[in-house]
XYZ file of C-alpha atoms in Angstrom:
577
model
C -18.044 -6.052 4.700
C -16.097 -7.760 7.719
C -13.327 -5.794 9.075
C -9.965 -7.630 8.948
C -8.295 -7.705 12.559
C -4.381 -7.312 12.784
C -4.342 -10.914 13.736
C -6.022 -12.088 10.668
C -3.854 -10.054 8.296
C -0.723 -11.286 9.599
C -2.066 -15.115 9.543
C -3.059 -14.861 6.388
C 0.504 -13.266 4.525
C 2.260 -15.718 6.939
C 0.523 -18.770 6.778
C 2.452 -20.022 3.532
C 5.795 -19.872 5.377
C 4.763 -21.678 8.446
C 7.177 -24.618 7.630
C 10.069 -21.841 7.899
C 9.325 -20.921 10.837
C 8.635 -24.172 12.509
C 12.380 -24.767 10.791
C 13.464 -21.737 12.485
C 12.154 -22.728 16.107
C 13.726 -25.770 15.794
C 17.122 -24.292 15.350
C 16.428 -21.987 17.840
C 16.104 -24.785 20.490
C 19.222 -26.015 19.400
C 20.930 -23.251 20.170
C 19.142 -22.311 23.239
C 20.484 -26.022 24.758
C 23.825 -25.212 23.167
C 24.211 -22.126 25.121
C 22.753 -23.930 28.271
C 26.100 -26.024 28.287
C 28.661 -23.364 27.318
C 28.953 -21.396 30.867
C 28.597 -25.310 32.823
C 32.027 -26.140 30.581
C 33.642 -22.649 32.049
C 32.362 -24.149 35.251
C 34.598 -27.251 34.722
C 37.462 -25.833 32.823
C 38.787 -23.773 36.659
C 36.907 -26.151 39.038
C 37.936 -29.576 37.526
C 40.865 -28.920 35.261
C 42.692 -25.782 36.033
C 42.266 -26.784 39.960
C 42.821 -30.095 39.906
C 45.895 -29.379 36.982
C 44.653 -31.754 35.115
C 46.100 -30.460 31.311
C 44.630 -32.752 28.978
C 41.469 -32.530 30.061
C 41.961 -28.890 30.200
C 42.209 -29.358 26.509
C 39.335 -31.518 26.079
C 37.053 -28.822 27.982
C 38.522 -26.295 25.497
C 37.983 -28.171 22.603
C 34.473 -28.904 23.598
C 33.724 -25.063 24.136
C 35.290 -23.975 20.525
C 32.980 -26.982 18.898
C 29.918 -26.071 20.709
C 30.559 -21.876 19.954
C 31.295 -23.423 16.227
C 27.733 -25.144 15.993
C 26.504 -22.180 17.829
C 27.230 -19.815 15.566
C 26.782 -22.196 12.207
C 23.066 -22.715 13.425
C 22.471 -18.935 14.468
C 23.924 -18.116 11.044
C 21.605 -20.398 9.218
C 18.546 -19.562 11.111
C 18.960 -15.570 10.472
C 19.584 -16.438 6.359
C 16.180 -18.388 6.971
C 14.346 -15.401 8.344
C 16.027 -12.669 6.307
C 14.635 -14.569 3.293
C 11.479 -15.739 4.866
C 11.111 -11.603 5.317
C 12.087 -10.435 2.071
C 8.634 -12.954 0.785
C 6.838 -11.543 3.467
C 7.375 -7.860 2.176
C 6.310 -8.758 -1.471
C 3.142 -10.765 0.095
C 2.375 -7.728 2.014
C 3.146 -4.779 -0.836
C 0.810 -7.104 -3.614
C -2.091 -7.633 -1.195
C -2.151 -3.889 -0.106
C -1.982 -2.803 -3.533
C -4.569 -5.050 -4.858
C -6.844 -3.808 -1.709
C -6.712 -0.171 -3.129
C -7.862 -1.363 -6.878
C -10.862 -2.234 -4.969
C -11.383 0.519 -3.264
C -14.434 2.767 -3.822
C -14.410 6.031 -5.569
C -14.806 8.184 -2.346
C -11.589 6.310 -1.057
C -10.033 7.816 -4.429
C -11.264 11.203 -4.001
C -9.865 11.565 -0.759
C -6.296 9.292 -1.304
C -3.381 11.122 -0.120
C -0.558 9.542 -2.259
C 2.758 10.493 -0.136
C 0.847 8.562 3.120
C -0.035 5.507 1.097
C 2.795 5.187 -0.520
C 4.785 5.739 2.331
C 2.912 3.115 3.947
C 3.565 0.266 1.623
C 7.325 1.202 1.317
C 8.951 2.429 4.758
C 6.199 0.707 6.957
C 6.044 -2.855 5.598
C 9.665 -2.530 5.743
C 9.567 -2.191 9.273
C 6.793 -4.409 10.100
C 8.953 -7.190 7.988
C 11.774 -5.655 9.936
C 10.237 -6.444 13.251
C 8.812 -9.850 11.734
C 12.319 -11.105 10.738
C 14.562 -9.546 13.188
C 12.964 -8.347 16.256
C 10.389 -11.533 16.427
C 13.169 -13.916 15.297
C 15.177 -12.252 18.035
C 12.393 -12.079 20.991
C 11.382 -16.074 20.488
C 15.459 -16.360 20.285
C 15.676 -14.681 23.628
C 12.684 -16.437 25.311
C 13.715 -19.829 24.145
C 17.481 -18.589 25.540
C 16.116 -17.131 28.970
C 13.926 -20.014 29.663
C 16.894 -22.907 28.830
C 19.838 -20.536 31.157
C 16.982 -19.615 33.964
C 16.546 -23.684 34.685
C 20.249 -24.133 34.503
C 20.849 -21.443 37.102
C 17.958 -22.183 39.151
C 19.755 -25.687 39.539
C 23.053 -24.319 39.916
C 22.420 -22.012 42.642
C 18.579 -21.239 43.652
C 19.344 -18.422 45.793
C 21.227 -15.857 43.505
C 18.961 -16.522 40.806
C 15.829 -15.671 43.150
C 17.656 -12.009 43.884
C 17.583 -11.128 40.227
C 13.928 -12.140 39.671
C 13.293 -10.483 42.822
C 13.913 -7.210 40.671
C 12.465 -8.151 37.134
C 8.870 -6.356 38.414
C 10.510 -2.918 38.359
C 11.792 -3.541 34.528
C 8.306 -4.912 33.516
C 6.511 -1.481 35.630
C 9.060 0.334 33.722
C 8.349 -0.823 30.354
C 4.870 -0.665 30.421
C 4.737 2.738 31.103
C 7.215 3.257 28.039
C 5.644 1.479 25.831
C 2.454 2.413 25.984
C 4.050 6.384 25.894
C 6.016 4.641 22.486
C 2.857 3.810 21.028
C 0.915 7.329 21.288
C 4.404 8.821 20.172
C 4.801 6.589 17.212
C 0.937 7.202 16.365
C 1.572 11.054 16.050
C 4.648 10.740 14.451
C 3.394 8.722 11.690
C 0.476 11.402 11.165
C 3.071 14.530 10.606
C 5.552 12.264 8.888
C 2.730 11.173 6.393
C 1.501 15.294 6.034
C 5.391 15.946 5.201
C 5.707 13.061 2.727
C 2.276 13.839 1.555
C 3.305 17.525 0.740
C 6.546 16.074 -0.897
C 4.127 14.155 -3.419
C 2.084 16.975 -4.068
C 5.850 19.249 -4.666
C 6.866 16.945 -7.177
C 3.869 16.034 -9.295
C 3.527 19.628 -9.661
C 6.586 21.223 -9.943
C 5.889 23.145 -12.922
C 2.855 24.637 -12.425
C 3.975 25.667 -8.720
C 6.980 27.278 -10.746
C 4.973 28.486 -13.473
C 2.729 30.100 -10.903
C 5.615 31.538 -8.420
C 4.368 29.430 -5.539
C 8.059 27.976 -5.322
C 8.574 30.431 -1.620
C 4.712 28.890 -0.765
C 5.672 25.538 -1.271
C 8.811 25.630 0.620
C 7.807 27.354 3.290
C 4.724 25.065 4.446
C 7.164 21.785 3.584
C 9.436 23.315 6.556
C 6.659 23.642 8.771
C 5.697 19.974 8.454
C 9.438 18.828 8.205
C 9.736 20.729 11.753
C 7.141 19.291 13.122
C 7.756 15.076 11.568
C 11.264 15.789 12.997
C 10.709 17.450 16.246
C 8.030 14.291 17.021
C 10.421 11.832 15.668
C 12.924 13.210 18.269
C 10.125 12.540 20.906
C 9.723 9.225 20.039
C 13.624 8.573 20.388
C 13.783 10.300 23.569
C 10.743 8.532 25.228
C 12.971 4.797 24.133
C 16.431 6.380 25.476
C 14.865 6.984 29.136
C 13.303 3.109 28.988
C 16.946 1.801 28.319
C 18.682 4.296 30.856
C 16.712 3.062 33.103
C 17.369 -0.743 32.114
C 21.228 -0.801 31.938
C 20.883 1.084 35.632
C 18.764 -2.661 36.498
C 21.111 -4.372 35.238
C 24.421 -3.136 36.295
C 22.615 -3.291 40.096
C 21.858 -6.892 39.083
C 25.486 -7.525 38.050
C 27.275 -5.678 41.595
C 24.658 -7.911 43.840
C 25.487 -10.791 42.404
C 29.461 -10.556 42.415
C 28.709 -9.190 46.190
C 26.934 -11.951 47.561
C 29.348 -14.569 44.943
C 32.288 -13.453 46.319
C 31.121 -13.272 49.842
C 29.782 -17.061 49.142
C 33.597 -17.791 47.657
C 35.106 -16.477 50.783
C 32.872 -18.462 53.089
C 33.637 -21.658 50.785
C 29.833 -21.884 49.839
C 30.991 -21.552 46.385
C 33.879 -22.151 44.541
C 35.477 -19.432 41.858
C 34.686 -21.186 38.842
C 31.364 -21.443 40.051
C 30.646 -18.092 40.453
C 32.173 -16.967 37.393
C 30.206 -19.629 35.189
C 27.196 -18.203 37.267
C 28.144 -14.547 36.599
C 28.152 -15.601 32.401
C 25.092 -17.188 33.149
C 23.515 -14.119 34.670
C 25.502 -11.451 32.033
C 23.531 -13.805 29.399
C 20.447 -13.598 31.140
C 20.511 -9.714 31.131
C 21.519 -9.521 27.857
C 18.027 -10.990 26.771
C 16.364 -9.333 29.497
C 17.580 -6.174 28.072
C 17.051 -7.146 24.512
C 13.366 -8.125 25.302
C 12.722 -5.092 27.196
C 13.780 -2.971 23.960
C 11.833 -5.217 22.082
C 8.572 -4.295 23.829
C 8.994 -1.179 22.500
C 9.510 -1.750 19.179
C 7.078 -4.258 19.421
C 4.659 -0.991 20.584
C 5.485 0.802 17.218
C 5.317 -2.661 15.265
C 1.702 -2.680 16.295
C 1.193 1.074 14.906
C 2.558 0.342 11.666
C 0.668 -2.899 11.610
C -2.669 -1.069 12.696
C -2.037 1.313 9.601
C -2.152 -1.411 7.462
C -4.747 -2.946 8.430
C -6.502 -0.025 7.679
C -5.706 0.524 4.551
C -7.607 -3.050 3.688
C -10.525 -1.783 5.929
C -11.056 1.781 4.650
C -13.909 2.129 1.795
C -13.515 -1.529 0.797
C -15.819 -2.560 -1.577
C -18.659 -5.779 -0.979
C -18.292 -8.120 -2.813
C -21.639 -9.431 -4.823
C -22.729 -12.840 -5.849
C -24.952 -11.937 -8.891
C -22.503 -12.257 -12.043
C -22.914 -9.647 -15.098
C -25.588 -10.232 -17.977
C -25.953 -7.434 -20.614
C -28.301 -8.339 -23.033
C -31.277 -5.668 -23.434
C -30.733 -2.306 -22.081
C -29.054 0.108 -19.445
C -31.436 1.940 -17.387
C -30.561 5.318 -14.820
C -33.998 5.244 -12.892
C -34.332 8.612 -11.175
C -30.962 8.635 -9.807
C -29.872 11.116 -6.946
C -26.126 11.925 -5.923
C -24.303 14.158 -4.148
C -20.437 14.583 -3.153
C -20.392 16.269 0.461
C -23.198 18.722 0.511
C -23.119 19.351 -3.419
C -25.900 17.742 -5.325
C -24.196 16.227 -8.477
C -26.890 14.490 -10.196
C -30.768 15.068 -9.171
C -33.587 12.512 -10.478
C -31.826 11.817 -13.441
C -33.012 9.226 -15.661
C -31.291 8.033 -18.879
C -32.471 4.904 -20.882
C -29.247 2.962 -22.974
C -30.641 -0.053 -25.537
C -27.752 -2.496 -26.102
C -25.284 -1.235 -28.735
C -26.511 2.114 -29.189
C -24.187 4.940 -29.164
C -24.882 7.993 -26.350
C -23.328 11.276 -26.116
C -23.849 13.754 -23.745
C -23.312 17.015 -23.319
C -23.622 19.818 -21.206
C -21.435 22.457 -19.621
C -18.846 21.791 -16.986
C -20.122 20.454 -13.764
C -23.510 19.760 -15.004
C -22.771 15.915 -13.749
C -21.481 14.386 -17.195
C -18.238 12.413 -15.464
C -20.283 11.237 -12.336
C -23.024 9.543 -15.144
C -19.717 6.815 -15.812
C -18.403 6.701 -12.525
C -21.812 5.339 -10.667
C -22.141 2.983 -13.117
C -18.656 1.602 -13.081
C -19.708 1.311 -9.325
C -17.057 3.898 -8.148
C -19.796 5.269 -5.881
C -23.711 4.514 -4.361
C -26.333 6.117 -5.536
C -27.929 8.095 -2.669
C -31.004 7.238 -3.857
C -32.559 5.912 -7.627
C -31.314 3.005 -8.970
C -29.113 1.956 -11.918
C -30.638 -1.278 -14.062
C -28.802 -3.285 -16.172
C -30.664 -6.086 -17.849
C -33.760 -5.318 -14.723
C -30.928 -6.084 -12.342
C -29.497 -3.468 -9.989
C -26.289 -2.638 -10.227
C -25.646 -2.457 -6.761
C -26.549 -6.565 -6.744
C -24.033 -7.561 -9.655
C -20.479 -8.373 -8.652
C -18.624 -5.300 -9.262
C -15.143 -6.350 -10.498
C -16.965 -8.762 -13.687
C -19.240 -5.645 -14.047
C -15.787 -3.898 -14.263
C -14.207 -6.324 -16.461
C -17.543 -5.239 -19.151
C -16.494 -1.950 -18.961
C -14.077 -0.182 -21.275
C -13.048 3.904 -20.359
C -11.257 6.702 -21.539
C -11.277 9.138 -19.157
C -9.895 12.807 -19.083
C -6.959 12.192 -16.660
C -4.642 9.300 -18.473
C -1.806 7.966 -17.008
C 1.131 6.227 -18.599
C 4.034 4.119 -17.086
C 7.832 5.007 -17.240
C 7.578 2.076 -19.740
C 7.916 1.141 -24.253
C 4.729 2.746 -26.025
C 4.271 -0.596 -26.805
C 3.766 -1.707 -23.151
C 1.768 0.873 -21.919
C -0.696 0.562 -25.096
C -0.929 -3.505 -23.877
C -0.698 -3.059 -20.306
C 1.669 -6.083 -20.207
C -0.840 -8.598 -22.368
C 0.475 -10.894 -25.120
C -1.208 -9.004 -27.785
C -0.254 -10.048 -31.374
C 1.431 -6.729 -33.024
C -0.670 -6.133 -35.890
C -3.297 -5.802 -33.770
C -1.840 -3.055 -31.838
C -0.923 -0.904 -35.388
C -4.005 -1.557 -36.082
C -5.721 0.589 -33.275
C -3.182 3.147 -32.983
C -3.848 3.730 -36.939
C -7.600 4.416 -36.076
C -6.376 6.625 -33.004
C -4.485 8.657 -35.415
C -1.424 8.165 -33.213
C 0.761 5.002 -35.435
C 2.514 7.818 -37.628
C 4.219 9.719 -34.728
C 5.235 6.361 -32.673
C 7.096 5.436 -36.411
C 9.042 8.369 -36.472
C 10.418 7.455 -33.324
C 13.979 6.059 -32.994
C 12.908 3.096 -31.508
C 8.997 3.070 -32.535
C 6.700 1.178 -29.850
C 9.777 0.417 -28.105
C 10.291 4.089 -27.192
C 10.218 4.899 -23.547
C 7.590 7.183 -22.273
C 8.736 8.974 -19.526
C 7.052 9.041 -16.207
C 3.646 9.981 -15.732
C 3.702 10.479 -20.030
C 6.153 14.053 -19.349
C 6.733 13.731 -23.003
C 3.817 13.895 -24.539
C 1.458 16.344 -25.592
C -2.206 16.706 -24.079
C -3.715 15.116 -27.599
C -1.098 12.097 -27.767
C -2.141 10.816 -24.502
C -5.459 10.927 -25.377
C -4.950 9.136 -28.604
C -2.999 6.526 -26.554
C -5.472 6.417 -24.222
C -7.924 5.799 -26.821
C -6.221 2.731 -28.491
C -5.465 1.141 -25.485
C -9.198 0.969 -25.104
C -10.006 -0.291 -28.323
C -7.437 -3.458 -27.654
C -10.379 -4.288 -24.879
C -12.770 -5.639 -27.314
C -13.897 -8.360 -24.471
C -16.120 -5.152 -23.330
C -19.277 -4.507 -23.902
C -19.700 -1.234 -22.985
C -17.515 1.587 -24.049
C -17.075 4.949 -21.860
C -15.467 8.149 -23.737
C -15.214 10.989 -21.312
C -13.864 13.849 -23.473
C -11.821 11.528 -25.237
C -10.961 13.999 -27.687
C -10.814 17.802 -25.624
C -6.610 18.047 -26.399
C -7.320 17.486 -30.470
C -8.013 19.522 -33.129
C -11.424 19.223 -34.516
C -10.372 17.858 -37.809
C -7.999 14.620 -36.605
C -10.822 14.626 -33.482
C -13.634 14.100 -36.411
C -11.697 11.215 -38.048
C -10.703 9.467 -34.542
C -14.129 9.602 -33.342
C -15.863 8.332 -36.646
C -12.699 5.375 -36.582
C -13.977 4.129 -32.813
C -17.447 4.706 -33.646
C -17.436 1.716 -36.468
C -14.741 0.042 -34.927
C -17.152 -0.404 -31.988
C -20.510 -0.504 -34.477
C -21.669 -3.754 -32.058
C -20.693 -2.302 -28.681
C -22.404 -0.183 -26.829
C -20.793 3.365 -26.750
C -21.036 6.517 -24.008
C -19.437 9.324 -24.862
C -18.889 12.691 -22.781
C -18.026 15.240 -24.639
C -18.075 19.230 -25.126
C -17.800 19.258 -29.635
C -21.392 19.665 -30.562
C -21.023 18.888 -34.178
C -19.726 15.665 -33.035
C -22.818 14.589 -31.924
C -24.161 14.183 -35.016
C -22.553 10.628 -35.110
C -24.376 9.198 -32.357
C -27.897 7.302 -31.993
C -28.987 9.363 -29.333
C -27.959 12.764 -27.472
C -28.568 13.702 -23.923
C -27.922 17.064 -22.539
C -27.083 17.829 -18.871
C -28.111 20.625 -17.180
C -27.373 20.937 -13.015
C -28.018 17.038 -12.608
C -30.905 17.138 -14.745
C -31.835 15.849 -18.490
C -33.056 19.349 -19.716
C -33.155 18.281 -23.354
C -33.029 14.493 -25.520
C -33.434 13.502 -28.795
C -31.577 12.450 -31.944
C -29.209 15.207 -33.228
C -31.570 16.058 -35.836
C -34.223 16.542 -33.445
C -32.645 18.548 -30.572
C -31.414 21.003 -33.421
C -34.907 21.620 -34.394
C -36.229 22.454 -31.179
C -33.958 25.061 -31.183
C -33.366 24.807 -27.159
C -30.577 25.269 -25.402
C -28.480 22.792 -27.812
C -29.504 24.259 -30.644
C -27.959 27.158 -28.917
C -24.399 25.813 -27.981
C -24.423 24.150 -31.988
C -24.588 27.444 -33.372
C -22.189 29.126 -31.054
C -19.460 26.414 -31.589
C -20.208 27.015 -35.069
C -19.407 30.843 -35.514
C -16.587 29.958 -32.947
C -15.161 27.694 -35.470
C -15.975 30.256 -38.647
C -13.921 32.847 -36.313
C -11.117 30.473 -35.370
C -10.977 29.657 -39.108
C -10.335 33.123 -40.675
């Protein structure tokens, strides 16, 4: 897949607004002649009126100078409205195009997500990239357009003076340079602690309890002051390295500022310049340095801007996924031909093979880490296949267009996650589902009865990350929201049922099972006597098939499933009594 360039990310979030900004540069050249005229009227007001005593058109020259400071600061006004709404767009562009990026991420990208750096990164750094976008860049074309309409005015006025102060701009550009390329290796390390801290802040929170179940509260605390220390201590750097570029300036610039009122007022006393001349010039020059200054500071923000842009970028860049042309079909059969995986250095799955006809119902079994989970994550596409290939319908998988094989493909897996939203809502996910339809799966889920106990029944609130429910509701939830899907075609149950008692487990599983009597249906799971429902039964043994068959079959083999069948059984005879 083609690597988006910073360039081509920014064109393509700001492309839509390019008639605001052509607005905004407009304005901007307004005000940039405005301001061309203001110090020329000072000029006039002690060279033509207040030496001459002329008091009326004293008056007029006032009058003049409030009008054109009114239309000044209307337009200036206007045009920062423009951009501070032109940024606030820019922001949501930004935050909805990274976040879509990451749904399309593959699963080693998942595996390895830190949450407190990417989160951080869509929050505080598109703020400051917008920042920088409609402030900083609004301000530096500002300051250019500014600089260039003052520098011909003074150039005209008096060549001479204005040839002394570019005579010293080399030093500030020398000067910057060096600062901001220190800003940008600062601002690069800062952002990596700062992202370890905020990371470690995630990881705090989401598990609070067990860290103070487990008495790793002094742990915890400890290492989150060591990275603190150290995002602080470089964000301290950072400041100090853009304090020693502006010392530096404002020395320039006051230099600037006594040369010029030296050689003015030597120029005054020789008559080669009048007063009003030299202080219109000295306004001039004051304005000049001002965006000097400005653009100076700028540069280094501009340094940082292009960190926090580069970050960005790579979050579209990192483990995207290429996209395929080949749409899905599923009409005959699923087919896992001799399939080899591994995560790091671990073999997961090794020349395992697995045949699925088209609305048959698979379970499979097998202890933990055997390779059960992996079986639905290569083919939802979450990962390659280091070697083997997956068939559905003859066709690879890795040649079908992954997010319409996605769309096919309906899964409950073992970690569920609910919104800080109704029941109702997170059941949906936001669709315009009709309501009986949504009783009507949370019935077979076994899950309707407790919602309408509720005080406000599916418009409850779950709280965040579902902290009040139990292990077997979520899964229950998790299991109707599924069965609203019934646009899929294939169905995906990894331990579906683990957090429920074998009884309610029984009836939920037999409810999904007809409910889905069309579909096709692949279910994980570790309830042996559960299997008995299904077409077909594979068991996993270290990435292997060891043994397959009907349930009927694999009992009379009396192999290693026969094995776990009868052990689950006394386990449930002991349980029992």
């Amino acid at each position: 897949m083609n690597k988006v360039t910073k360039k081509q990310f920014l064109k393509n979030i700001l492309e839509k607004y390019r008639g605001r900004y052509i607005v905004s540069l407009i304005l901007m050249t307004l005000n940039a002649i405005v301001i061309s005229f203001m110090p020329l009227i000072v000029n006039n007001i002690f060279d033509k009126a207040i030496a001459t005593k002329k008091t009326m058109l004293l008056i007029i020259y006032i009058i003049s100078y409030i009008l054109l400071s009114l239309l000044y600061s209307i337009v200036d006004m206007n045009n920062s409205n423009l951009f501070a709404e032109t940024g606030a767009l820019v922001v949501k562009d930004m935050r909805e195009k990274l976040c879509i990026s990451i749904s399309k991420k593959n699963g080693d990208y998942y595996t390895k997500l830190k949450t407190g750096d990417v989160s951080n990164r869509i929050l505080a750094e598109v703020e400051y990239v917008e920042s920088f976008i409609s402030q900083n860049l609004f301000a530096i074309l500002s300051d250019l357009f500014m600089l260039l309409g003052v520098s011909i005015v003074l150039f005209k006025t008096n060549c001479t003076l204005m040839s002394l102060v570019l005579l010293i701009q080399p030093i500030v550009i020398i000067i910057q340079n060096k600062y901001g390329e220190k800003s940008a290796e600062l601002t690069r390390k800062f952002r990596q602690s700062y992202q370890n801290m905020c990371s470690a802040t995630v990881e705090f929170l989401n598990n609070i309890m067990c860290i103070v179940f487990s008495h790793a509260t002094t742990y915890y605390l400890k290492r989150y002051k060591e990275l603190q220390e150290d995002a602080v201590y470089d964000a301290i750097k950072c400041q100090k390295n853009g304090n020693k570029s502006y010392f530096f300036q404002d020395i320039i610039s006051n230099i600037i500022i006594i040369i010029i009122i030296g050689f003015g007022g030597y120029a005054v006393i020789n008559n080669k310049l009048t007063l009003g001349e030299l202080i219109a010039f000295n306004m001039y020059i004051n304005k000049i340095l001002g965006y000097i200054n400005r653009l100076s500071k700028s540069y280094i923000k501009f340094r940082q801007f292009d960190v926090y842009l580069e970050r960005l970028v790579d979050i579209i860049n990192d483990s995207s996924i290429a996209i395929k042309t080949r749409n899905f079909t599923f009409e005959k059969d699923i087919t896992f031909d001799e399939i080899c995986f591994k995560y790091g250095n671990n073999i997961i799955l090794n020349s395992f093979s697995m045949h699925i006809n088209k609305g048959q119902k698979i379970a499979i079994v097998g202890e933990s880490g055997s390779g059960k989970s992996t079986i639905i994550n290569l083919l939802y596409a979450l990962w390659d296949c280091e070697s083997g290939k997956i068939l559905i319908d003859d066709n690879s998988i890795d040649k079908i267009n992954i997010f319409d094989l996605r769309e096919k493909i309906s899964i409950v897996s073992q970690n569920a996650f609910f919104y800080n939203d109704t029941f109702l809502n997170n059941i949906t996910l936001g669709k315009e589902i009709e309501y009986n339809k949504v009783e009507k799966v949370c019935k077979l889920a076994c899950i309707h009865d407790y919602i309408t106990k509720l005080p406000e029944k599916y418009n409850t609130i779950i709280q965040e990350s579902g902290k009040n429910l139990s292990g077997g509701q979520k899964q229950r939830l998790s299991i109707a929201r599924a069965l609203l899907n019934m646009d899929a075609e294939i169905f995906c149950f990894d331990e579906p049922t683990s957090a429920i008692d074998n009884i309610i487990s029984q009836s939920i599983e037999k409810n999904f099972l007809n409910v889905l009597k069309t579909k096709t249906v692949l279910t994980i799971t570790h309830k042996i006597a559960s299997t008995s429902n299904y077409d077909y039964i594979y068991l996993i043994e270290n990435g292997r098939v060891k043994e397959q068959g009907t349930f009927k079959e694999l009992i009379n083999q009396q192999g290693k499933f026969f094995k776990m069948y009868v052990e689950e059984k006394m386990d449930t005879e002991i349980s029992s009594n």
